[in-house]
Coordinates of C-alpha atoms in Angstrom, one line a residue:
Chain A
M1 CA 113.7 140.7 69.3
L2 CA 116.1 140.8 71.6
Y3 CA 117.3 144.1 72.9
N4 CA 114.5 145.8 71.1
L5 CA 112.5 146.8 74.0
P6 CA 111.9 150.4 75.1
L7 CA 113.9 151.4 78.3
L8 CA 112.8 150.1 81.5
S9 CA 110.4 147.7 80.0
F10 CA 109.3 144.8 82.1
L11 CA 107.7 141.5 80.9
D12 CA 106.1 139.2 83.2
F13 CA 107.9 136.0 82.5
S14 CA 105.8 133.4 84.8
D15 CA 105.6 131.7 81.2
F16 CA 109.3 131.0 81.2
L17 CA 108.9 128.4 84.1
S18 CA 106.7 126.4 82.3
N19 CA 108.5 126.9 79.0
P20 CA 112.3 127.0 79.7
S21 CA 113.0 127.5 75.8
A22 CA 111.7 130.9 76.4
L23 CA 114.0 131.9 78.8
A24 CA 116.4 132.9 76.0
Q25 CA 113.7 135.4 74.5
Y26 CA 113.0 137.9 77.1
T27 CA 115.1 141.2 77.9
G28 CA 113.5 143.2 80.7
R29 CA 111.8 140.8 83.2
I30 CA 110.6 140.6 86.8
H31 CA 110.1 137.2 88.2
E32 CA 108.7 137.1 91.9
G33 CA 107.2 134.4 94.6
I34 CA 110.0 131.9 94.6
S35 CA 109.8 130.0 97.8
S36 CA 112.3 127.6 99.7
N37 CA 111.6 126.1 103.1
V38 CA 113.6 128.8 104.7
Y39 CA 113.0 131.8 102.9
K40 CA 110.3 133.3 100.8
I41 CA 112.5 134.6 98.0
Y42 CA 111.6 137.5 95.5
A43 CA 113.9 137.9 92.5
A44 CA 113.7 140.5 89.6
A45 CA 116.1 141.4 86.9
I46 CA 116.5 144.1 84.4
T47 CA 118.7 145.2 81.6
D48 CA 119.2 148.5 79.8
P49 CA 121.7 149.8 77.2
G50 CA 122.6 152.6 79.5
V51 CA 122.3 155.1 76.4
A52 CA 119.4 155.2 74.3
G53 CA 120.4 153.4 71.1
K54 CA 123.3 151.9 72.1
Q55 CA 124.0 148.1 71.6
N56 CA 123.5 146.0 74.9
Q57 CA 126.2 143.2 75.0
D58 CA 125.1 142.1 78.6
D59 CA 123.0 139.2 79.0
L60 CA 121.4 137.3 82.0
F61 CA 119.1 134.4 83.0
L62 CA 117.0 133.3 86.0
W63 CA 115.9 129.6 86.7
E64 CA 113.9 128.2 89.3
S65 CA 113.8 124.3 89.8
P66 CA 110.1 122.7 89.6
D67 CA 110.3 122.0 93.3
K68 CA 111.1 125.7 94.0
Q69 CA 114.0 124.8 96.3
T70 CA 116.8 125.7 93.9
F71 CA 117.4 129.1 92.1
I72 CA 120.0 129.8 89.5
A73 CA 120.8 133.4 88.3
G74 CA 123.4 134.5 86.1
I75 CA 124.9 137.7 84.4
L76 CA 127.3 138.0 81.6
D77 CA 128.8 141.0 80.2
G78 CA 130.1 140.6 76.7
H79 CA 133.2 142.5 75.3
G80 CA 135.5 142.9 72.3
R81 CA 135.1 143.2 68.7
D82 CA 131.7 141.3 67.7
L83 CA 130.9 141.5 64.1
G84 CA 127.6 140.1 65.2
Q85 CA 126.8 143.5 65.9
V86 CA 127.2 144.8 62.7
R87 CA 124.6 142.5 61.4
L88 CA 122.2 143.1 64.0
I89 CA 122.0 147.1 63.5
L90 CA 122.8 147.5 59.8
F91 CA 121.1 144.6 58.3
P92 CA 117.4 145.9 59.0
L93 CA 118.6 148.8 56.9
L94 CA 120.0 146.8 54.0
P95 CA 116.9 146.3 51.9
C96 CA 116.1 149.9 51.6
I97 CA 119.7 151.0 51.1
M98 CA 120.7 148.5 48.5
R99 CA 117.7 148.4 46.5
F100 CA 117.4 152.0 46.0
K101 CA 121.1 152.8 45.4
Y102 CA 123.0 149.8 43.8
F103 CA 121.5 146.5 43.5
S104 CA 117.9 146.9 42.7
N105 CA 117.8 143.6 40.6
T106 CA 119.4 141.3 43.0
S107 CA 117.8 139.5 46.0
V108 CA 118.4 141.2 49.5
A109 CA 120.2 137.7 50.7
Y110 CA 122.7 138.1 48.3
H111 CA 123.4 141.8 49.2
E112 CA 123.3 140.9 53.2
T113 CA 126.0 138.2 52.5
H114 CA 128.2 140.1 50.4
F115 CA 127.8 143.3 52.4
C116 CA 128.8 141.3 55.6
S117 CA 131.9 140.1 53.7
W118 CA 132.9 143.5 52.4
L119 CA 132.7 144.8 56.2
L120 CA 134.5 141.9 57.4
R121 CA 137.2 142.4 54.7
L122 CA 137.7 146.1 55.8
D123 CA 138.7 144.3 59.2
V124 CA 137.4 147.3 60.9
N125 CA 135.1 147.6 64.1
P126 CA 132.6 150.1 63.5
F127 CA 131.7 150.1 67.1
Chain B
M1 CA 127.5 137.2 70.9
A2 CA 129.7 135.8 73.5
A3 CA 127.4 136.7 76.2
Q4 CA 124.4 135.2 74.5
I5 CA 126.3 132.0 73.8
G6 CA 127.6 131.7 77.5
R7 CA 124.2 132.2 78.7
E8 CA 122.9 129.3 76.7
S9 CA 125.5 127.0 77.6
F10 CA 125.0 127.7 81.4
L11 CA 121.1 127.3 81.0
N12 CA 121.3 124.0 79.2
E13 CA 123.8 122.5 81.7
L14 CA 123.1 123.9 85.1
T15 CA 119.3 123.3 85.1
R16 CA 119.6 119.5 84.2
P17 CA 118.4 117.4 87.4
D18 CA 121.8 115.5 87.3
V19 CA 123.9 118.5 87.3
I20 CA 121.9 120.0 90.3
S21 CA 122.5 116.7 92.1
R22 CA 126.2 116.9 91.4
L23 CA 126.1 120.5 92.6
R24 CA 125.0 119.3 96.3
V25 CA 127.8 116.7 96.4
N26 CA 130.8 118.7 94.5
P27 CA 129.9 122.4 93.2
K28 CA 133.4 123.3 92.9
S29 CA 134.1 120.6 90.0
T30 CA 130.5 121.0 88.8
L31 CA 130.6 124.7 88.3
E32 CA 134.2 124.6 86.8
T33 CA 133.1 122.0 84.3
A34 CA 130.4 124.5 83.5
F35 CA 132.4 127.6 83.2
A36 CA 134.8 125.3 80.9
N37 CA 131.8 124.1 78.6
A38 CA 130.7 127.7 78.3
H39 CA 134.2 128.7 77.5
R40 CA 134.4 126.0 74.6
A41 CA 131.0 126.9 73.5
I42 CA 132.1 130.5 72.9
E43 CA 135.3 129.5 71.2
S44 CA 133.1 127.4 68.9
A45 CA 130.7 129.9 68.0
L46 CA 133.6 132.4 67.5
R47 CA 135.3 130.1 64.9
N48 CA 131.9 128.9 63.2
Y49 CA 130.9 132.5 62.9
Y50 CA 133.8 133.6 61.1
E51 CA 133.8 130.5 58.9
S52 CA 130.3 131.2 58.0
T53 CA 131.1 134.5 56.8
G54 CA 133.8 133.4 54.2
W55 CA 137.1 133.6 56.7
I56 CA 139.8 131.2 56.6
I57 CA 140.4 130.1 60.2
M58 CA 143.5 128.9 61.5
R59 CA 144.1 127.6 65.1
H60 CA 147.6 128.8 66.4
K61 CA 149.5 126.3 68.3
D62 CA 148.8 128.1 71.7
G63 CA 145.0 127.7 71.1
Y64 CA 143.7 130.8 69.8
Y65 CA 142.2 131.4 66.5
L66 CA 143.7 133.6 63.4
R67 CA 141.7 134.6 60.4
S68 CA 142.4 135.3 56.8
R69 CA 140.8 136.3 53.6
G70 CA 143.2 134.0 51.7
P71 CA 146.4 132.0 51.8
F72 CA 148.5 135.1 51.2
G73 CA 146.1 137.6 53.3
P74 CA 146.9 139.3 56.5
L75 CA 146.3 137.4 59.5
A76 CA 144.3 139.1 62.5
C77 CA 143.5 137.5 65.8
I78 CA 139.9 136.7 66.7
H79 CA 139.0 138.7 69.9
G80 CA 136.0 138.6 72.2
G81 CA 134.7 137.3 75.6
T82 CA 132.5 137.7 78.5
T83 CA 132.3 137.8 82.1
A84 CA 130.4 135.5 84.0
T85 CA 128.7 135.5 87.4
I86 CA 126.7 132.7 88.6
L87 CA 124.5 132.5 91.7
V88 CA 123.1 129.3 92.9
L89 CA 120.6 129.1 95.7
L90 CA 120.9 125.5 96.6
D91 CA 117.9 123.6 98.3
G92 CA 116.8 127.0 99.7
R93 CA 119.8 127.2 102.2
R94 CA 123.0 127.2 100.6
L95 CA 124.1 130.2 98.3
I96 CA 127.1 129.6 95.7
V97 CA 128.9 132.3 93.8
A98 CA 130.9 131.6 90.8
N99 CA 132.5 134.4 88.7
V100 CA 134.9 135.2 86.2
G101 CA 135.3 139.0 85.5
D102 CA 133.9 142.2 86.9
S103 CA 130.1 141.4 87.1
T104 CA 130.2 142.0 91.0
A105 CA 127.5 140.5 93.5
L106 CA 126.8 141.7 96.8
I107 CA 124.8 140.5 99.8
C108 CA 123.2 143.2 101.9
G109 CA 122.7 142.1 105.6
L110 CA 125.3 139.9 106.0
S111 CA 129.1 140.6 106.9
P112 CA 132.1 138.9 105.1
N113 CA 132.8 136.5 107.9
H114 CA 129.5 134.4 106.7
M115 CA 131.9 133.6 103.5
R116 CA 133.5 130.3 103.0
S117 CA 136.0 128.9 100.8
I118 CA 134.5 126.1 98.3
D119 CA 137.2 123.9 99.8
T120 CA 135.2 123.8 103.1
W121 CA 132.0 122.5 101.3
T122 CA 130.4 119.5 103.1
P123 CA 127.3 117.9 101.7
L124 CA 124.0 118.1 103.4
P125 CA 122.9 114.8 104.6
Q126 CA 120.3 113.3 102.2
F127 CA 117.4 113.2 104.5
V128 CA 117.7 117.0 105.2
Q129 CA 117.0 117.8 101.7
S130 CA 113.5 116.6 101.9
E131 CA 112.6 117.8 105.3
V132 CA 110.0 120.5 105.7
P133 CA 111.1 123.1 108.6
Y134 CA 108.6 124.9 110.7
T135 CA 105.8 122.1 110.3
P136 CA 107.2 119.7 112.9
F137 CA 105.8 116.3 113.6
V138 CA 105.1 115.9 117.3
P139 CA 104.8 112.3 118.6
P140 CA 101.6 111.5 120.0
S141 CA 101.4 111.1 123.9
S142 CA 104.6 113.2 124.3
N143 CA 104.8 116.4 126.1
V144 CA 107.2 117.9 123.5
M145 CA 106.5 121.4 122.8
N146 CA 107.0 122.9 119.1
I147 CA 108.6 126.1 119.8
P148 CA 108.2 128.3 116.8
P149 CA 111.3 130.6 116.1
T150 CA 110.9 134.3 116.7
Y151 CA 111.8 137.4 114.4
D152 CA 113.2 140.3 114.9
P153 CA 112.2 143.7 113.3
L154 CA 114.9 144.9 110.6
P155 CA 117.7 146.4 112.6
T156 CA 118.6 150.1 111.7
D157 CA 122.2 149.4 111.7
I158 CA 122.1 146.4 109.4
R159 CA 122.0 148.4 106.3
N160 CA 125.6 149.0 106.7
V161 CA 126.6 145.6 106.8
Y162 CA 127.2 144.0 103.4
A163 CA 129.9 141.8 101.6
E164 CA 131.1 141.4 98.1
I165 CA 130.4 137.7 97.5
T166 CA 132.5 137.5 94.2
T167 CA 136.1 137.6 94.0
D168 CA 137.8 140.6 92.6
H169 CA 139.5 139.9 89.4
S170 CA 140.8 143.4 88.5
P171 CA 144.4 144.0 87.5
E172 CA 145.1 145.5 91.0
N173 CA 144.5 142.1 92.7
L174 CA 147.8 140.8 93.8
N175 CA 146.9 137.1 93.9
E176 CA 145.7 137.4 90.4
Y177 CA 149.3 139.1 89.6
F178 CA 151.0 136.1 91.3
R179 CA 148.8 133.6 89.3
I180 CA 149.6 135.0 86.1
A181 CA 153.2 135.3 86.8
Q182 CA 153.2 131.6 87.5
F183 CA 151.5 130.8 84.5
R184 CA 153.7 132.7 82.0
S185 CA 156.4 134.8 83.3
H186 CA 158.7 137.5 82.0
P187 CA 161.4 136.0 80.0
M188 CA 163.9 137.9 82.1
M189 CA 162.1 138.4 85.4
P190 CA 160.6 135.1 86.7
N191 CA 158.5 136.9 89.3
V192 CA 156.9 139.3 86.7
P193 CA 154.1 138.2 84.4
E194 CA 154.8 138.5 80.8
L195 CA 151.2 140.1 80.7
Q196 CA 151.4 143.9 81.6
F197 CA 149.5 144.9 84.6
I198 CA 149.0 148.7 83.9
Y199 CA 147.0 151.7 84.6
D200 CA 145.0 153.3 81.7
S201 CA 145.6 156.5 80.3
K202 CA 143.2 159.0 78.6
S203 CA 145.9 159.9 76.3
P204 CA 147.0 157.3 73.9
S205 CA 150.5 158.8 73.4
V206 CA 151.3 158.4 77.4
D207 CA 153.4 155.4 78.5
R208 CA 151.2 153.4 80.7
I209 CA 152.5 152.9 84.3
P210 CA 152.8 149.5 85.8
I211 CA 150.5 148.6 88.9
F212 CA 153.1 146.8 90.6
H213 CA 156.7 147.3 91.3
Y214 CA 159.4 145.5 93.0
S215 CA 161.7 147.1 95.4
Q216 CA 165.3 146.5 95.7
D217 CA 164.6 144.3 98.8
G218 CA 162.4 141.9 96.7
T219 CA 158.9 143.3 98.2
I220 CA 156.1 143.9 95.8
H221 CA 154.0 146.9 96.2
R222 CA 151.3 149.0 94.2
T223 CA 152.5 152.1 92.7
G224 CA 149.2 153.7 92.7
K225 CA 149.9 156.1 90.1
G226 CA 146.6 155.8 88.1
E227 CA 145.6 158.8 85.9
Y228 CA 141.7 158.4 86.4
Y229 CA 138.8 156.6 88.5
K230 CA 137.0 154.2 86.7
N231 CA 134.1 154.3 89.1
V232 CA 132.7 156.3 92.0
R233 CA 134.4 154.0 94.3
S234 CA 137.7 155.9 93.5
E235 CA 139.1 152.7 92.0
W236 CA 141.6 153.3 89.1
A237 CA 141.2 152.4 85.7
T238 CA 143.7 149.5 85.0
F239 CA 144.0 146.7 82.3
V240 CA 146.0 143.8 81.6
A241 CA 147.7 144.0 78.1
T242 CA 150.0 141.8 75.9
P243 CA 153.5 142.8 75.7
P244 CA 154.7 145.2 73.0
H245 CA 156.6 142.2 71.4
A246 CA 153.4 140.2 71.5
P247 CA 152.3 139.4 67.6
F248 CA 148.8 140.3 68.1
Q249 CA 147.9 143.2 70.7
D250 CA 145.1 142.7 73.1
A251 CA 143.9 144.0 76.4
L252 CA 141.2 143.5 79.0
A253 CA 140.0 145.3 82.0
F254 CA 140.0 142.0 84.3
T255 CA 142.2 138.9 84.7
R256 CA 139.5 136.2 84.1
S257 CA 136.7 135.7 81.5
L258 CA 135.2 133.2 79.1
G259 CA 136.3 133.5 75.4
D260 CA 139.6 135.9 74.9
L261 CA 141.5 132.8 73.7
H262 CA 144.5 134.8 72.8
L263 CA 144.6 136.5 76.2
Q264 CA 144.4 132.9 77.8
T265 CA 147.7 131.9 76.2
Y266 CA 149.2 134.6 78.7
G267 CA 147.3 133.7 81.8
I268 CA 143.7 135.2 81.5
T269 CA 141.5 131.9 82.6
H270 CA 138.1 130.8 82.4
V271 CA 138.2 129.0 85.7
P272 CA 135.9 130.6 88.1
S273 CA 136.3 131.9 91.8
I274 CA 134.1 130.2 93.7
T275 CA 132.9 131.0 97.3
W276 CA 129.5 129.7 99.4
I277 CA 127.8 130.8 102.3
D278 CA 125.3 128.6 104.5
L279 CA 122.2 130.9 104.8
T280 CA 120.9 128.8 107.9
K281 CA 122.2 129.0 111.3
P282 CA 124.5 126.1 112.3
S283 CA 123.2 123.5 114.0
D284 CA 124.2 120.1 115.6
I285 CA 122.4 118.3 112.9
T286 CA 125.4 116.5 111.9
S287 CA 126.4 115.4 115.5
D288 CA 124.4 115.1 118.4
A289 CA 121.0 115.3 116.5
R290 CA 121.8 112.4 114.6
K291 CA 121.8 110.4 117.7
V292 CA 119.2 107.5 117.7
Y293 CA 116.8 107.6 120.3
K294 CA 114.0 105.3 121.3
V295 CA 110.3 106.6 121.9
Q296 CA 107.1 105.0 123.1
L297 CA 104.6 105.2 120.2
P298 CA 100.8 103.8 119.9
Q299 CA 101.1 100.2 118.2
H300 CA 99.2 101.4 115.3
I301 CA 101.6 104.1 114.7
Q302 CA 104.8 101.9 115.2
A303 CA 103.6 99.4 112.7
S304 CA 103.7 101.8 109.8
L305 CA 107.0 103.7 110.9
V306 CA 110.5 102.8 109.8
S307 CA 111.8 105.9 111.4
L308 CA 110.7 109.2 113.1
C309 CA 111.9 112.6 112.6
I310 CA 111.1 115.1 115.3
C311 CA 112.0 118.5 114.3
N312 CA 112.1 121.7 116.6
P313 CA 113.1 119.6 119.7
P314 CA 112.5 121.2 123.0
E315 CA 115.5 123.1 124.7
S316 CA 115.4 120.9 127.9
K317 CA 117.0 117.5 127.4
D318 CA 114.9 116.4 130.3
I319 CA 111.8 116.4 128.5
I320 CA 113.2 114.1 125.7
H321 CA 114.2 111.6 128.1
D322 CA 110.9 111.7 129.7
I323 CA 109.5 110.1 126.4
V324 CA 112.8 108.0 125.3
H325 CA 112.4 104.9 127.3
S326 CA 110.8 102.4 125.0
P327 CA 112.2 100.1 122.4
T328 CA 110.4 101.1 119.4
C329 CA 111.5 102.4 116.4
P330 CA 114.7 104.8 115.7
V331 CA 114.0 108.5 116.1
F332 CA 116.1 111.4 114.8
F333 CA 115.9 114.8 116.7
L334 CA 116.6 117.7 114.4
N335 CA 117.0 121.1 115.2
P336 CA 114.9 123.5 113.3
I337 CA 116.4 124.9 109.9
E338 CA 116.7 128.5 111.0
P339 CA 117.6 131.4 108.8
V340 CA 121.0 132.9 109.2
A341 CA 119.4 136.3 109.9
S342 CA 116.0 137.0 111.3
Y343 CA 115.5 139.9 109.0
P344 CA 115.2 140.2 105.4
L345 CA 118.5 139.9 103.2
A346 CA 119.1 141.3 99.9
I347 CA 121.4 140.2 97.0
M348 CA 122.5 142.3 94.1
I349 CA 124.1 141.2 91.2
G350 CA 125.3 143.6 88.6
S351 CA 127.2 144.2 85.6
D352 CA 130.0 147.1 85.6
G353 CA 127.4 149.3 84.1
I354 CA 125.6 149.2 87.6
W355 CA 128.6 149.3 89.9
D356 CA 130.5 152.2 88.3
N357 CA 127.8 154.4 89.7
W358 CA 127.4 153.2 93.4
V359 CA 129.5 152.8 96.6
Y360 CA 128.2 149.6 98.4
S361 CA 127.1 150.9 101.2
E362 CA 124.5 152.9 99.2
V363 CA 123.3 149.9 97.6
S364 CA 122.9 148.1 100.9
S365 CA 120.9 151.1 102.4
F366 CA 118.9 151.3 99.0
M367 CA 118.0 147.4 99.1
L368 CA 117.1 147.0 102.7
D369 CA 115.4 150.4 103.2
P370 CA 112.5 149.4 105.6
K371 CA 110.0 151.4 103.6
R372 CA 110.8 149.6 100.4
I373 CA 110.7 146.4 101.8
K374 CA 107.4 146.9 103.7
E375 CA 105.7 148.2 100.3
A376 CA 107.3 144.9 98.8
M377 CA 105.9 142.7 101.1
Q378 CA 102.3 144.6 100.9
N379 CA 102.2 144.4 97.3
N380 CA 104.0 140.9 97.1
S381 CA 106.3 142.3 94.4
I382 CA 109.8 143.9 94.3
S383 CA 109.0 145.6 90.9
S384 CA 108.7 148.9 92.4
I385 CA 112.4 148.5 94.0
I386 CA 114.3 147.3 90.9
T387 CA 112.6 149.9 88.9
A388 CA 113.6 152.7 91.3
F389 CA 117.3 151.5 91.2
I390 CA 117.7 151.2 87.7
Q391 CA 116.4 154.8 87.1
N392 CA 118.7 155.9 89.8
N393 CA 121.3 154.1 88.1
L394 CA 120.5 155.7 84.7
Q395 CA 120.4 159.1 86.2
R396 CA 123.7 158.3 88.0
G397 CA 125.3 156.9 84.6
N398 CA 124.2 160.1 82.9
I399 CA 125.7 162.2 85.3
N400 CA 129.2 160.4 85.5
F401 CA 129.6 159.0 82.4
G402 CA 127.4 160.8 79.8
P403 CA 127.1 159.3 76.5
T404 CA 129.8 156.4 77.4
A405 CA 127.5 155.1 80.0
D406 CA 127.9 151.3 79.9
N407 CA 125.4 148.6 79.6
M408 CA 123.6 148.2 82.9
T409 CA 122.1 144.7 84.1
A410 CA 121.1 143.8 87.4
I411 CA 119.4 140.8 89.2
T412 CA 117.8 141.3 92.5
L413 CA 116.7 138.8 95.0
Y414 CA 115.1 139.6 98.3
L415 CA 115.1 136.5 101.0
L416 CA 112.6 137.0 103.6
P417 CA 112.6 134.5 106.5
K418 CA 109.6 132.3 106.7
L419 CA 107.1 133.5 109.2
Y420 CA 108.6 137.1 108.7
P421 CA 106.0 139.5 110.3

């Protein structure tokens, strides 16, 4: 899962070149050996939450053209209220929390939907 | 969420062959379109997200979105956005950088003199894009010599040479202040933006001090009364904020971003600043070298040639004249495409979680350390360099900011001239 890798983890993403759709799936990554007519190019990228357990709102991508002459890289640093974070962090805990305490006879999907609505109704950003 | 949506939008658009072709001709409009599309994708994703979670979404006449639980529920403004820094190394020889926000990029080994405004962009001649430097074709029966370029060892003083290749979008940038004032000025003061440019304070009850102040004679100057530094380069913590009378309060630490629909009504913009660097030495490829000469060739070669391209012509024109005397096919003499520097260059793109902890000269020294470059070349890998860099940054972040250290993301590129020893 995105952002679920341990600190300083790297993935060899040579497979991303042959499968561009996989670009969206990696976090820590190293890519090297890109070549152009003029330069031999090495590229590497890494992202880290900075503090263990902190939500990482950064994102990045690397792309190389099939003829290895054009290379594109990007970094994006998200900010602001983002309730997607609530879903990412709290939802894995929901099944055990809700089944155990309150809603033992109802489906998890039902609780997820209504728990999210409940959080949104509070109009607070817990992060 | 905004960063992920933006990334997917850029990847889907910029990697298309037709877009790459447009980048060669007009990178400014192509990149501005890509940023506009990423901005719209984020806008759409924000709206869809809230609608899918049961909110009633209303679009304000100014373009931002409001959400409510029902027709009589309180209205809240939808916030959120992202910085974006896009680097394009085009055809292996031209570097284009477009950015909104504070995800800075630094090139180590080149001075700022190499940076050019995107308005100076001229497309490369079409035939150049497929030529192969350093593998010259030498006409038979000629005495033209191929003179390979020579390379210097890494100069020791080059580690102090670097250039910030992204544009500064901090609230302390006077150009941005004027731009936003022109977009939406204060109702009573036409030269002052309605958006507030202010220094941050750690105390919530303290009035924020404006960054800029007009003197009585009409000149503008920075007040310089920041309360604390946001990074180790002694840059003040600043932000732009909606005026007190705004119906929804909002603030941001830079003046351009993707998303942030509400702030865009005050002058925050998704239009990127774009610069470029020619990573090859200037040549006369567009002038003298395009002159058509004639060359004597054997009949069987003449029959199969439409034109002939000779790279790496000799220094002496006399030698060329010796072989140019017979009316055969047109010949283009091209100067070799040489790297702009005869030593390795390094580029670092980072989020603010990186740049909070480094003085630029430290990054340049780190990246162009001869031992690191030698090790990378021996191992054919820069894994050790970026690992050491991020470990160093983690330590610095822990010391400088403790548990409030920011997310840190880095992309590193090394450009080694071909034939570098």
